Short mmCIF file of C-alpha atoms in Angstrom, two decimals:
data_model
loop_
_atom_site.label_atom_id
_atom_site.label_comp_id
_atom_site.label_asym_id
_atom_site.label_seq_id
_atom_site.Cartn_x
_atom_site.Cartn_y
_atom_site.Cartn_z
CA MET A 1 36.71 -26.57 -4.74
CA THR A 2 33.00 -27.77 -5.37
CA VAL A 3 31.17 -26.91 -8.66
CA SER A 4 28.42 -25.10 -5.84
CA ASP A 5 31.64 -22.83 -4.60
CA HIS A 6 32.81 -21.91 -8.31
CA ILE A 7 29.61 -20.97 -9.52
CA ARG A 8 29.30 -18.76 -5.98
CA SER A 9 32.62 -17.17 -5.66
CA GLN A 10 33.03 -16.28 -9.42
CA PHE A 11 31.64 -12.87 -10.27
CA LEU A 12 33.89 -11.69 -13.32
CA THR A 13 33.93 -14.27 -16.02
CA ARG A 14 35.24 -12.60 -19.13
CA VAL A 15 37.49 -9.01 -19.30
CA VAL A 16 37.92 -7.15 -22.19
CA VAL A 17 40.69 -3.76 -22.24
CA ARG A 18 41.49 -1.89 -25.24
CA ASN A 19 44.13 1.32 -25.42
CA PHE A 20 45.00 0.62 -21.55
CA ARG A 21 48.32 1.81 -20.66
CA SER A 22 50.49 -1.15 -22.04
CA ILE A 23 47.75 -2.99 -23.29
CA GLY A 24 46.82 -2.73 -26.53
CA GLY A 25 44.57 -5.24 -26.46
CA CYS A 26 43.34 -8.51 -24.26
CA ASP A 27 40.40 -10.81 -24.16
CA VAL A 28 40.61 -13.04 -21.38
CA SER A 29 38.16 -15.24 -19.10
CA LEU A 30 38.74 -15.54 -15.29
CA ASP A 31 38.38 -18.19 -12.92
CA PRO A 32 37.47 -18.24 -9.09
CA LEU A 33 41.51 -18.34 -8.72
CA THR A 34 43.52 -16.71 -11.66
CA PHE A 35 47.31 -16.18 -11.66
CA LEU A 36 48.36 -13.43 -14.08
CA VAL A 37 52.12 -14.64 -14.27
CA GLY A 38 55.18 -12.91 -16.34
CA PRO A 39 58.24 -10.85 -15.56
CA ASN A 40 58.51 -7.60 -13.98
CA GLY A 41 57.12 -4.91 -16.53
CA SER A 42 55.04 -6.89 -18.43
CA GLY A 43 51.87 -5.35 -17.71
CA LYS A 44 50.14 -7.50 -15.07
CA SER A 45 49.40 -4.73 -12.61
CA ASN A 46 48.59 -2.87 -15.76
CA PHE A 47 45.51 -5.36 -16.06
CA LEU A 48 44.69 -4.68 -12.52
CA ASP A 49 44.47 -1.43 -12.85
CA ALA A 50 41.95 -1.32 -15.80
CA LEU A 51 40.23 -3.31 -13.42
CA ARG A 52 40.62 -0.55 -10.29
CA LEU A 53 40.06 2.50 -12.38
CA ILE A 54 36.43 1.06 -12.47
CA ALA A 55 35.81 0.91 -8.70
CA ASP A 56 37.83 4.34 -8.15
CA SER A 57 35.28 5.86 -10.94
CA LEU A 58 31.89 4.78 -9.28
CA ARG A 59 33.28 5.18 -5.52
CA THR A 60 34.71 8.60 -6.10
CA SER A 61 34.35 9.83 -9.73
CA LEU A 62 35.96 9.11 -12.83
CA ASP A 63 37.74 12.80 -12.96
CA HIS A 64 39.29 11.78 -9.64
CA ALA A 65 40.55 8.43 -10.71
CA LEU A 66 42.37 9.84 -13.93
CA ARG A 67 44.05 12.32 -12.03
CA ASP A 68 44.66 10.32 -9.93
CA ARG A 69 46.52 8.29 -12.32
CA GLY A 70 48.23 11.72 -14.15
CA GLY A 71 45.55 12.06 -16.49
CA ILE A 72 43.73 10.32 -19.38
CA ASN A 73 46.92 10.86 -21.46
CA GLU A 74 48.84 8.72 -18.80
CA VAL A 75 46.29 5.89 -19.11
CA ARG A 76 45.67 5.67 -22.93
CA ARG A 77 48.09 3.93 -24.28
CA ARG A 78 50.96 5.57 -26.42
CA SER A 79 52.15 3.96 -29.69
CA SER A 80 52.67 4.98 -32.78
CA GLY A 81 49.15 4.70 -33.82
CA HIS A 82 47.97 7.43 -31.46
CA PRO A 83 45.01 5.45 -30.38
CA THR A 84 42.79 8.44 -28.36
CA ASN A 85 40.19 6.20 -26.99
CA PHE A 86 40.56 3.33 -24.41
CA GLY A 87 37.92 1.35 -23.21
CA ILE A 88 36.72 -1.73 -20.88
CA ARG A 89 33.78 -3.97 -20.90
CA LEU A 90 33.17 -7.14 -17.87
CA GLU A 91 30.92 -9.80 -17.94
CA PHE A 92 29.85 -10.72 -14.85
CA ARG A 93 27.90 -12.85 -12.81
CA LEU A 94 25.66 -11.16 -9.68
CA SER A 95 25.30 -13.05 -6.35
CA ASP A 96 21.91 -13.27 -7.06
CA GLY A 97 22.56 -15.35 -10.10
CA LEU A 98 22.29 -12.85 -12.64
CA PHE A 99 24.85 -12.00 -15.79
CA GLY A 100 24.99 -9.21 -17.10
CA ALA A 101 28.06 -6.94 -18.99
CA TYR A 102 29.04 -3.56 -18.19
CA ALA A 103 31.25 -1.28 -20.92
CA PHE A 104 32.73 2.10 -21.38
CA GLU A 105 35.04 3.88 -23.56
CA VAL A 106 36.59 7.04 -23.00
CA GLY A 107 37.84 9.50 -25.79
CA ALA A 108 40.98 12.36 -24.99
CA GLN A 109 40.07 15.56 -26.36
CA ARG A 110 42.26 18.74 -25.94
CA GLY A 111 43.13 19.40 -22.15
CA SER A 112 39.86 17.11 -21.67
CA TYR A 113 38.14 13.75 -22.12
CA GLU A 114 34.51 12.21 -23.11
CA ILE A 115 32.48 9.08 -22.26
CA THR A 116 32.09 8.71 -25.64
CA LYS A 117 29.86 4.98 -24.98
CA GLU A 118 28.94 3.32 -22.20
CA GLU A 119 26.61 0.50 -22.24
CA CYS A 120 25.25 -1.84 -19.19
CA THR A 121 23.12 -4.68 -19.36
CA THR A 122 21.78 -7.30 -16.41
CA GLY A 123 18.94 -9.54 -17.00
CA HIS A 124 16.32 -7.51 -18.74
CA ALA A 125 17.29 -4.44 -17.87
CA ARG A 126 19.79 -2.34 -20.27
CA TYR A 127 21.34 1.22 -21.18
CA VAL A 128 23.03 2.62 -23.21
CA VAL A 129 24.65 6.55 -23.30
CA ARG A 130 26.44 8.77 -26.38
CA SER A 131 28.57 11.35 -25.59
CA GLY A 132 26.42 12.34 -22.58
CA GLU A 133 23.26 11.27 -24.25
CA VAL A 134 20.51 8.73 -23.13
CA VAL A 135 19.56 6.71 -26.54
CA VAL A 136 18.52 3.31 -24.05
CA ALA A 137 16.77 4.34 -21.52
CA PRO A 138 17.16 1.97 -18.50
CA SER A 139 13.49 2.78 -17.26
CA GLU A 140 10.35 5.09 -18.41
CA VAL A 141 11.74 7.93 -15.82
CA PHE A 142 15.58 7.49 -15.82
CA PRO A 143 17.85 10.40 -14.43
CA PRO A 144 20.08 12.44 -16.88
CA ALA A 145 23.42 11.54 -18.01
CA SER A 146 26.60 13.60 -18.51
CA SER A 147 29.51 13.12 -20.56
CA ASP A 148 32.22 13.44 -18.30
CA ARG A 149 30.63 10.94 -15.32
CA LEU A 150 30.09 7.05 -15.51
CA TYR A 151 26.03 6.78 -16.06
CA LEU A 152 25.85 4.09 -13.54
CA VAL A 153 26.41 6.00 -10.56
CA ASN A 154 22.97 7.87 -11.93
CA ALA A 155 21.56 4.43 -12.60
CA ALA A 156 22.45 3.25 -9.38
CA GLY A 157 19.45 5.06 -7.94
CA LEU A 158 17.36 2.29 -10.27
CA PRO A 159 16.95 -1.12 -8.48
CA ALA A 160 17.67 -2.96 -11.44
CA PHE A 161 21.22 -1.86 -11.68
CA ARG A 162 22.09 -1.11 -7.85
CA PRO A 163 23.40 -4.69 -7.36
CA VAL A 164 25.93 -3.85 -10.62
CA PHE A 165 27.20 -0.30 -8.63
CA ASP A 166 27.49 -1.93 -5.53
CA ALA A 167 29.25 -5.39 -6.76
CA LEU A 168 32.01 -3.01 -8.84
CA SER A 169 32.39 -0.17 -6.83
CA ARG A 170 33.16 -2.70 -3.76
CA MET A 171 35.95 -4.45 -5.89
CA GLY A 172 39.26 -4.40 -3.70
CA PHE A 173 42.71 -3.77 -5.73
CA TYR A 174 45.66 -4.24 -2.95
CA SER A 175 49.14 -2.83 -3.03
CA LEU A 176 50.04 -2.98 0.67
CA ASN A 177 52.67 -0.87 2.61
CA PRO A 178 53.88 -2.02 5.81
CA ASP A 179 54.63 1.69 6.73
CA HIS A 180 51.06 2.59 6.52
CA VAL A 181 50.22 -0.78 8.82
CA ARG A 182 52.71 0.13 11.01
CA ALA A 183 51.58 3.47 11.57
CA LEU A 184 48.64 4.64 14.56
CA GLN A 185 45.49 4.68 11.91
CA PRO A 186 42.23 6.93 11.90
CA PRO A 187 39.69 4.66 13.29
CA ASP A 188 36.79 4.07 10.61
CA LYS A 189 33.75 1.80 9.95
CA GLY A 190 36.27 -0.89 8.64
CA ASP A 191 33.66 -1.79 5.71
CA ILE A 192 36.50 -2.12 3.12
CA LEU A 193 40.20 -2.39 3.46
CA ALA A 194 42.32 0.33 1.80
CA ARG A 195 44.41 -0.47 -0.33
CA ASP A 196 47.41 0.55 1.08
CA GLY A 197 46.21 -0.96 4.35
CA SER A 198 46.05 1.89 6.45
CA ASN A 199 42.80 0.84 8.15
CA LEU A 200 43.40 -2.50 8.46
CA ALA A 201 42.77 -2.22 12.43
CA SER A 202 39.33 -1.29 12.17
CA VAL A 203 38.56 -3.97 9.55
CA LEU A 204 40.51 -6.39 11.88
CA GLU A 205 38.00 -5.48 14.89
CA ARG A 206 35.22 -5.93 12.50
CA LEU A 207 36.06 -9.38 12.28
CA GLU A 208 36.63 -10.12 15.00
CA LYS A 209 32.75 -8.69 16.18
CA SER A 210 30.74 -9.96 13.41
CA SER A 211 32.67 -13.18 12.52
CA PRO A 212 34.99 -14.24 15.22
CA GLN A 213 35.25 -17.36 13.28
CA VAL A 214 36.67 -15.53 10.65
CA LYS A 215 39.35 -13.91 12.71
CA THR A 216 40.50 -17.25 13.94
CA ARG A 217 41.35 -18.62 10.73
CA VAL A 218 43.40 -15.83 9.77
CA GLU A 219 45.44 -15.87 13.01
CA GLU A 220 45.89 -19.81 12.01
CA TYR A 221 47.30 -18.81 8.69
CA LEU A 222 49.42 -15.88 10.33
CA ARG A 223 50.35 -18.42 12.73
CA MET A 224 51.91 -20.74 10.03
CA VAL A 225 53.92 -17.73 8.36
CA VAL A 226 55.06 -16.60 11.05
CA PRO A 227 55.67 -18.73 13.92
CA GLY A 228 55.18 -17.92 17.11
CA ILE A 229 52.12 -15.39 16.62
CA GLU A 230 49.28 -16.23 19.16
CA GLY A 231 46.89 -13.80 17.77
CA VAL A 232 46.43 -10.05 16.44
CA SER A 233 43.54 -7.70 18.03
CA ARG A 234 42.94 -3.99 17.79
CA VAL A 235 43.77 -1.60 20.17
CA ALA A 236 43.21 2.21 21.22
CA ALA A 237 45.84 4.38 21.06
CA GLY A 238 44.46 7.71 22.38
CA HIS A 239 42.15 9.38 19.64
CA MET A 240 43.73 6.70 16.92
CA GLU A 241 44.68 2.89 16.55
CA THR A 242 46.96 0.31 16.15
CA LEU A 243 47.32 -3.58 16.07
CA GLN A 244 48.66 -5.43 19.03
CA PHE A 245 50.35 -8.80 18.32
CA ARG A 246 50.82 -11.79 21.02
CA GLN A 247 53.62 -14.03 20.49
CA SER A 248 55.26 -16.68 22.31
CA ILE A 249 58.63 -15.80 23.90
CA ALA A 250 61.17 -18.82 24.89
CA GLY A 251 60.78 -19.26 29.11
CA ALA A 252 58.19 -17.24 29.28
CA LYS A 253 54.67 -18.16 30.73
CA ASP A 254 52.23 -16.20 28.96
CA PRO A 255 52.67 -14.76 25.07
CA TRP A 256 54.76 -11.22 25.03
CA ARG A 257 52.34 -8.11 23.97
CA PHE A 258 53.69 -6.44 20.70
CA PRO A 259 52.68 -3.22 18.83
CA ALA A 260 52.72 -2.71 15.25
CA ILE A 261 55.82 -0.46 14.96
CA ASN A 262 57.71 -3.54 16.77
CA MET A 263 56.69 -6.24 14.21
CA SER A 264 58.59 -7.27 10.72
CA ASP A 265 57.65 -6.13 7.16
CA GLY A 266 56.65 -9.55 6.40
CA THR A 267 54.82 -10.05 9.21
CA LEU A 268 52.60 -7.03 8.71
CA ARG A 269 52.21 -7.86 5.22
CA ALA A 270 51.22 -11.05 5.78
CA LEU A 271 48.47 -9.86 8.13
CA GLY A 272 47.07 -7.39 5.55
CA LEU A 273 47.17 -9.89 2.93
CA LEU A 274 45.24 -12.29 4.51
CA VAL A 275 42.92 -10.10 6.18
CA ALA A 276 42.11 -8.49 2.47
CA LEU A 277 41.57 -12.37 1.16
CA PHE A 278 38.82 -13.26 4.14
CA GLN A 279 37.58 -9.70 4.97
CA SER A 280 33.93 -10.60 3.21
CA ASN A 281 33.07 -13.78 4.80
CA GLY A 282 31.41 -15.04 2.61
CA SER A 283 29.31 -12.35 2.48
CA GLY A 284 30.15 -10.94 -1.37
CA ARG A 285 30.97 -7.39 0.88
CA VAL A 286 34.13 -7.77 -1.85
CA PRO A 287 33.28 -9.72 -4.69
CA LEU A 288 37.04 -9.68 -5.93
CA VAL A 289 40.18 -9.31 -4.57
CA GLY A 290 43.07 -8.44 -6.38
CA ILE A 291 46.46 -8.71 -5.30
CA GLU A 292 49.32 -7.24 -6.60
CA GLU A 293 53.17 -9.93 -5.86
CA PRO A 294 51.65 -11.32 -2.82
CA GLU A 295 54.66 -13.23 -2.02
CA VAL A 296 57.06 -9.91 -1.65
CA ALA A 297 58.44 -9.84 1.96
CA LEU A 298 57.75 -13.45 2.54
CA HIS A 299 60.09 -16.23 2.67
CA PRO A 300 59.85 -18.74 -0.34
CA ALA A 301 59.08 -21.65 2.67
CA ALA A 302 55.92 -19.51 3.51
CA ALA A 303 54.48 -20.26 -0.56
CA GLY A 304 52.89 -23.08 0.12
CA VAL A 305 50.82 -21.40 3.05
CA LEU A 306 49.73 -18.27 0.91
CA ARG A 307 49.12 -20.60 -1.74
CA ASP A 308 46.65 -22.31 0.47
CA ALA A 309 45.21 -19.05 1.48
CA LEU A 310 44.39 -17.89 -1.83
CA ARG A 311 42.59 -21.13 -2.57
CA ASP A 312 40.63 -21.33 0.45
CA ALA A 313 39.62 -17.45 0.40
CA SER A 314 38.71 -18.13 -3.48
CA ARG A 315 35.42 -20.53 -2.26
CA HIS A 316 33.52 -17.42 -1.29
CA THR A 317 35.82 -14.35 -2.76
CA GLN A 318 37.05 -14.35 -6.41
CA VAL A 319 40.85 -13.54 -6.36
CA LEU A 320 42.90 -12.27 -8.99
CA VAL A 321 46.84 -12.14 -8.15
CA THR A 322 50.13 -11.10 -10.29
CA SER A 323 52.96 -13.00 -9.49
CA HIS A 324 56.49 -14.19 -10.88
CA SER A 325 56.82 -16.61 -7.63
CA PRO A 326 58.03 -20.15 -9.16
CA GLU A 327 57.65 -21.03 -5.17
CA LEU A 328 53.79 -20.08 -5.39
CA LEU A 329 52.95 -21.40 -8.43
CA ASP A 330 55.13 -24.92 -7.28
CA ASP A 331 51.71 -27.19 -7.02
CA PRO A 332 50.65 -29.45 -9.59
CA SER A 333 47.40 -28.87 -8.84
CA ILE A 334 46.96 -26.06 -10.17
CA PRO A 335 44.96 -26.06 -13.27
CA ASP A 336 46.11 -24.15 -16.70
CA GLU A 337 42.98 -22.29 -16.63
CA ALA A 338 44.03 -20.44 -13.85
CA ILE A 339 46.53 -18.84 -15.28
CA ILE A 340 47.20 -15.96 -17.74
CA ALA A 341 50.92 -15.33 -19.07
CA VAL A 342 51.71 -11.93 -19.57
CA ALA A 343 54.57 -10.56 -21.58
CA SER A 344 55.82 -8.15 -23.27
CA ASP A 345 56.75 -6.97 -26.85
CA HIS A 346 58.42 -3.50 -27.59
CA GLY A 347 56.52 -2.69 -24.66
CA ARG A 348 53.17 -3.79 -25.77
CA THR A 349 51.21 -6.28 -23.63
CA ARG A 350 50.43 -9.80 -24.77
CA MET A 351 48.25 -11.40 -22.13
CA ALA A 352 46.62 -15.12 -23.01
CA ARG A 353 46.18 -18.51 -21.62
CA LEU A 354 48.65 -20.32 -21.87
CA ASP A 355 49.63 -22.22 -25.07
CA ASP A 356 50.09 -25.43 -26.08
CA ALA A 357 53.41 -26.60 -24.88
CA GLY A 358 52.48 -25.13 -21.24
CA ARG A 359 48.73 -26.36 -21.38
CA SER A 360 50.21 -30.05 -21.80
CA ALA A 361 52.98 -30.39 -19.71
CA LEU A 362 50.42 -29.27 -16.90
CA ARG A 363 47.53 -30.95 -17.80
CA GLU A 364 50.20 -34.07 -17.99
CA ARG A 365 51.05 -33.73 -14.78
CA LEU A 366 55.15 -33.26 -16.30
CA TYR A 367 55.67 -29.87 -14.65
CA THR A 368 54.12 -27.75 -12.56
CA ALA A 369 53.59 -24.34 -13.15
CA GLY A 370 56.32 -22.80 -10.74
CA GLU A 371 58.88 -25.47 -12.78
CA LEU A 372 57.39 -24.12 -16.24
CA LEU A 373 58.30 -20.59 -14.54
CA ARG A 374 61.91 -21.01 -13.76
CA VAL A 375 62.36 -22.02 -17.44
CA ASP A 376 60.56 -19.20 -18.94
CA GLN A 377 58.19 -21.67 -20.63
CA LEU A 378 54.76 -20.09 -19.15
CA ARG A 379 53.72 -18.20 -22.40
CA PRO A 380 50.51 -17.09 -23.59
CA ASP A 381 48.78 -18.61 -26.93
CA GLU A 382 49.47 -15.84 -29.51
CA THR A 383 46.79 -16.83 -31.58
CA ALA A 384 44.46 -16.17 -28.18
CA VAL A 385 45.92 -12.52 -27.91
CA PRO A 386 43.27 -10.05 -29.93
CA SER A 387 44.60 -7.00 -31.89
CA GLU A 388 42.46 -3.57 -31.32
CA SER A 389 40.38 -4.15 -34.57
CA GLN A 390 39.52 -7.65 -33.02
CA LEU A 391 38.02 -6.45 -29.76
CA HIS A 392 34.35 -5.45 -29.29
CA LEU A 393 33.34 -3.87 -26.20
CA PHE A 394 29.74 -3.20 -26.96
CA GLU A 395 26.89 -5.07 -27.70
CA SER A 396 26.17 -3.10 -30.90
CA ASP A 397 29.61 -3.76 -31.93
CA GLY A 398 28.49 -6.85 -33.80
CA ARG A 399 30.12 -9.45 -31.16
#
């Protein structure tokens, strides 16, 4: 990956999370391709969900996003200290090269919640909202605020903040469900792939029409994962639609055609992963793609192909992956900067870059990340795991 590719694809540069689910506090930097590595239950998915909460809240509302997760009491961290607030801070670089930051804190109240503070800075534009009151206005004429809705939704009507809203709301996070990919799907515009893959046929059709070369690339990778697959297309099924695969069969002159209902979980999941990764076509349509355990349902021999696809896609879209697959990480070219180690201590998530031993082993090419994972030596640098009191979400916190 060249320096220009690195700059083009890196959207989120830093993420700070405080008191969200199992995460008491974390402060991590993200690369164009970042692997969150740790055992089951360590908190990898909770980190992705903190980012997804922002996208969901901007697409719908914070209230809807919290209710979808069981309410604020299921989101804020449960601990002996009984924290009532959770907060998230994102530092980013937009497609035009402008840097900025977005942060908010949500406090639990009896039977409800309140956005206690929200702040956004992009270029020379800035706003600060406290408990529904605008204390630093984004412009001379500005929309009102409320204590239960993210102000960025309102500020998106202002030119300075619209790119921030668009980028954050279009982040895509995926836990693909083969049953939903296999089922007949209602047509839509195929703008962004749904989290479970339930509009995969529409997204694939959009790629075929607008970027046929990208669809061809998806099919080439799919062919390497599932030998014999010649191609895949969207086909109508009454007022619904589905996927149709073309597969070579021994003794047949032409490929046979199979509907999605006849395909394996691994094939459908592989297609969904590839479309999720390449759906932007370098346009910035989806600036960040987060994928949970992409190796699930795939044969270990396909790990190298998947790794190549992740690296290829990260040239144009930032990619964030959770994994505990040694096969996926079994490549000496994966640098230590691309790995965030995640561990759990009595239900509290600890996540940071690798400790000194892990970094040295990778930099000196003594082991691959996969080999270290097999012997449980991918561990977070404990000196880089902050306490809640050390975390600052807002510029005014004295950072």
